[in-house]
Amino acid sequence: MAAQTEESDTAREQIKAEQDVDQVRQRAARDQQRLDSGAATSPKDLENLQREIASLAKRQGDLEDVVLEIMERRESAQERAAELTERVASVESKIEDATARRDAAFESLDGEAATATKEREVIAGTIPADLLKLYDKLRAQQGGVGAAKLYQRTCQGCRQELAITDFNEVRAAAPDTVVRCENCRRILVRTSESGL
Ligand SMILES: [Zn+2]
């Protein structure tokens, strides 16, 4: 936007400078006409006219240099604006691309979530109500993980190795007893890799 503003500012500046050149040119033309018409007859008038014509020519040259300098600035402002416009387009297309990928990811995640929700419903239906209630409570307290695998004496929920006395209690517990991690309180799931 700044580059475009600079471009339109220099365009205006150029018009103004060209008008200045025109004014000087017209004035010089009028003087020249007067000189050629022979209307001025006294040597002093003639000399004044000639001096003014010379001075106007010099002034016109200076103003034309100003126009050229403005045109150069305008050209580089145009180039800069064009380059930035191109970059904006490229960034916009990247945003479009990322948005499309994000939307596709959302869609696939929604699908996975729907499947997982259905699977959970089926499994939850087979679990005793009081155990499910405990699990849901722990899950809410423990960042979404209410039960953790006991893997080589370590609770995979909090990554703490069980103290030897706690471990011995888990080892002695009947297979259908609900055992908990003494550190994070999550339900521990015993497997063949628990180290029991
Ligand atoms: Zn734990």
XYZ file of C-alpha atoms and ligand atoms in Angstrom:
197
model
C 0.000 0.000 0.000
C 2.861 2.395 0.887
C 4.514 1.623 -2.454
C 1.256 2.268 -4.307
C 0.786 5.549 -2.428
C 4.336 6.579 -3.331
C 3.594 5.726 -6.965
C 0.440 7.877 -7.086
C 2.184 10.689 -5.163
C 5.027 10.809 -7.698
C 2.484 10.662 -10.551
C 0.852 13.800 -9.141
C 4.254 15.405 -8.623
C 5.094 14.705 -12.270
C 1.882 16.360 -13.534
C 2.643 19.431 -11.424
C 6.243 19.646 -12.683
C 5.112 19.235 -16.297
C 2.645 22.096 -15.798
C 5.538 24.252 -14.537
C 7.504 23.449 -17.685
C 4.466 24.295 -19.833
C 3.986 27.668 -18.183
C 7.603 28.647 -18.784
C 7.438 27.376 -22.371
C 4.270 29.374 -23.078
C 5.737 32.509 -21.594
C 8.877 32.129 -23.716
C 6.718 31.563 -26.801
C 4.779 34.771 -26.102
C 8.030 36.708 -25.690
C 9.391 35.238 -28.899
C 6.191 36.167 -30.735
C 6.430 39.684 -29.443
C 10.032 39.894 -30.544
C 9.224 38.531 -34.014
C 6.195 40.786 -34.485
C 8.358 43.887 -34.285
C 5.982 45.442 -31.725
C 8.912 46.219 -29.448
C 11.033 48.808 -31.098
C 13.183 50.488 -28.473
C 16.614 48.879 -28.015
C 15.959 48.634 -24.295
C 12.694 46.645 -24.797
C 14.381 44.398 -27.323
C 17.264 43.736 -24.974
C 14.878 42.986 -22.075
C 12.878 40.583 -24.195
C 15.980 38.751 -25.371
C 17.298 38.513 -21.815
C 13.999 37.139 -20.567
C 13.826 34.570 -23.379
C 17.326 33.351 -22.486
C 16.502 33.191 -18.795
C 13.253 31.313 -19.524
C 15.155 28.782 -21.659
C 17.504 28.167 -18.756
C 14.554 27.850 -16.373
C 12.797 25.435 -18.723
C 15.913 23.258 -18.842
C 16.114 23.163 -15.051
C 12.418 22.275 -14.742
C 12.779 19.534 -17.355
C 15.561 18.032 -15.266
C 13.174 18.049 -12.315
C 10.573 16.206 -14.439
C 13.158 13.591 -15.414
C 14.177 13.063 -11.810
C 10.520 12.616 -10.788
C 9.952 10.165 -13.654
C 12.869 8.067 -12.448
C 11.480 7.984 -8.931
C 8.036 7.123 -10.272
C 9.431 4.267 -12.310
C 11.182 2.693 -9.331
C 8.042 3.169 -7.226
C 6.064 1.376 -9.958
C 8.571 -1.465 -10.026
C 8.481 -1.775 -6.258
C 4.665 -1.759 -6.187
C 4.549 -4.423 -8.905
C 7.065 -6.602 -7.076
C 5.164 -6.298 -3.798
C 1.850 -7.017 -5.507
C 3.366 -10.205 -6.856
C 4.578 -11.157 -3.382
C 1.150 -10.495 -1.884
C -0.363 -12.800 -4.505
C 2.181 -15.496 -3.703
C 1.532 -15.252 0.050
C -2.214 -15.300 -0.571
C -1.936 -18.464 -2.603
C 0.126 -20.041 0.199
C -2.593 -19.087 2.694
C -5.205 -20.603 0.409
C -3.186 -23.791 0.144
C -2.637 -24.026 3.926
C -6.325 -23.337 4.572
C -7.344 -26.128 2.215
C -4.926 -28.530 3.919
C -6.142 -27.486 7.351
C -9.781 -28.008 6.325
C -8.933 -31.447 4.944
C -7.162 -32.289 8.220
C -10.196 -31.111 10.217
C -12.432 -33.305 8.130
C -10.248 -36.360 8.605
C -9.911 -35.675 12.363
C -13.688 -35.288 12.675
C -14.056 -38.662 10.978
C -11.529 -40.277 13.305
C -13.190 -38.713 16.334
C -16.594 -40.018 15.252
C -15.182 -43.526 14.818
C -13.380 -43.376 18.176
C -16.526 -42.117 19.893
C -18.520 -45.046 18.506
C -15.834 -47.525 19.540
C -15.738 -46.049 23.007
C -19.502 -46.381 23.387
C -19.296 -50.073 22.560
C -16.446 -50.686 25.016
C -17.973 -48.515 27.754
C -21.138 -50.642 27.558
C -19.152 -53.674 28.729
C -17.579 -51.983 31.773
C -19.227 -51.969 35.230
C -20.869 -48.644 35.985
C -18.856 -47.837 39.147
C -15.543 -48.540 37.402
C -16.577 -46.408 34.436
C -17.501 -43.593 36.822
C -14.099 -43.774 38.526
C -12.362 -43.862 35.169
C -14.260 -40.819 33.880
C -13.484 -38.880 37.068
C -9.770 -39.670 36.819
C -9.785 -38.924 33.138
C -11.185 -35.452 33.795
C -8.623 -34.836 36.556
C -5.623 -36.213 34.680
C -5.704 -34.418 31.355
C -7.760 -36.970 29.447
C -5.949 -40.113 30.587
C -7.754 -41.997 33.334
C -6.002 -45.358 32.989
C -2.424 -46.199 32.170
C -0.480 -49.283 31.273
C 1.896 -50.674 33.898
C 4.989 -51.305 31.846
C 8.094 -52.816 33.442
C 7.052 -51.596 36.894
C 6.485 -48.086 35.575
C 3.169 -46.262 35.356
C 2.886 -45.062 31.754
C 0.577 -42.279 32.910
C 3.067 -40.392 35.078
C 6.220 -42.292 34.023
C 7.094 -43.053 37.652
C 8.435 -46.415 38.649
C 6.319 -47.953 41.394
C 7.873 -48.159 44.851
C 8.712 -51.733 45.760
C 5.992 -52.009 48.435
C 3.324 -50.640 46.042
C 4.565 -52.930 43.348
C 4.310 -55.929 45.641
C 0.728 -54.982 46.468
C -0.147 -54.823 42.775
C 1.527 -58.170 42.284
C -0.504 -59.715 45.124
C -3.822 -58.219 43.975
C -6.412 -60.498 42.401
C -6.710 -60.139 38.577
C -10.114 -58.418 38.837
C -9.047 -55.922 41.521
C -8.797 -52.351 40.297
C -5.241 -51.212 41.128
C -4.149 -47.595 41.103
C -0.883 -45.699 40.722
C 0.104 -44.289 44.130
C 1.699 -41.294 42.427
C -0.898 -40.075 39.886
C -3.898 -42.135 41.105
C -4.675 -43.432 37.611
C -6.044 -46.946 37.161
C -3.177 -49.270 36.307
C -3.692 -51.793 33.541
C -1.669 -54.939 34.079
C -0.263 -56.756 31.065
C 2.354 -59.451 30.409
C 4.901 -56.636 30.099
C 4.190 -55.194 33.517
C 7.137 -56.988 35.105
C 4.908 -58.746 37.625
Zn 1.100 -42.858 37.697
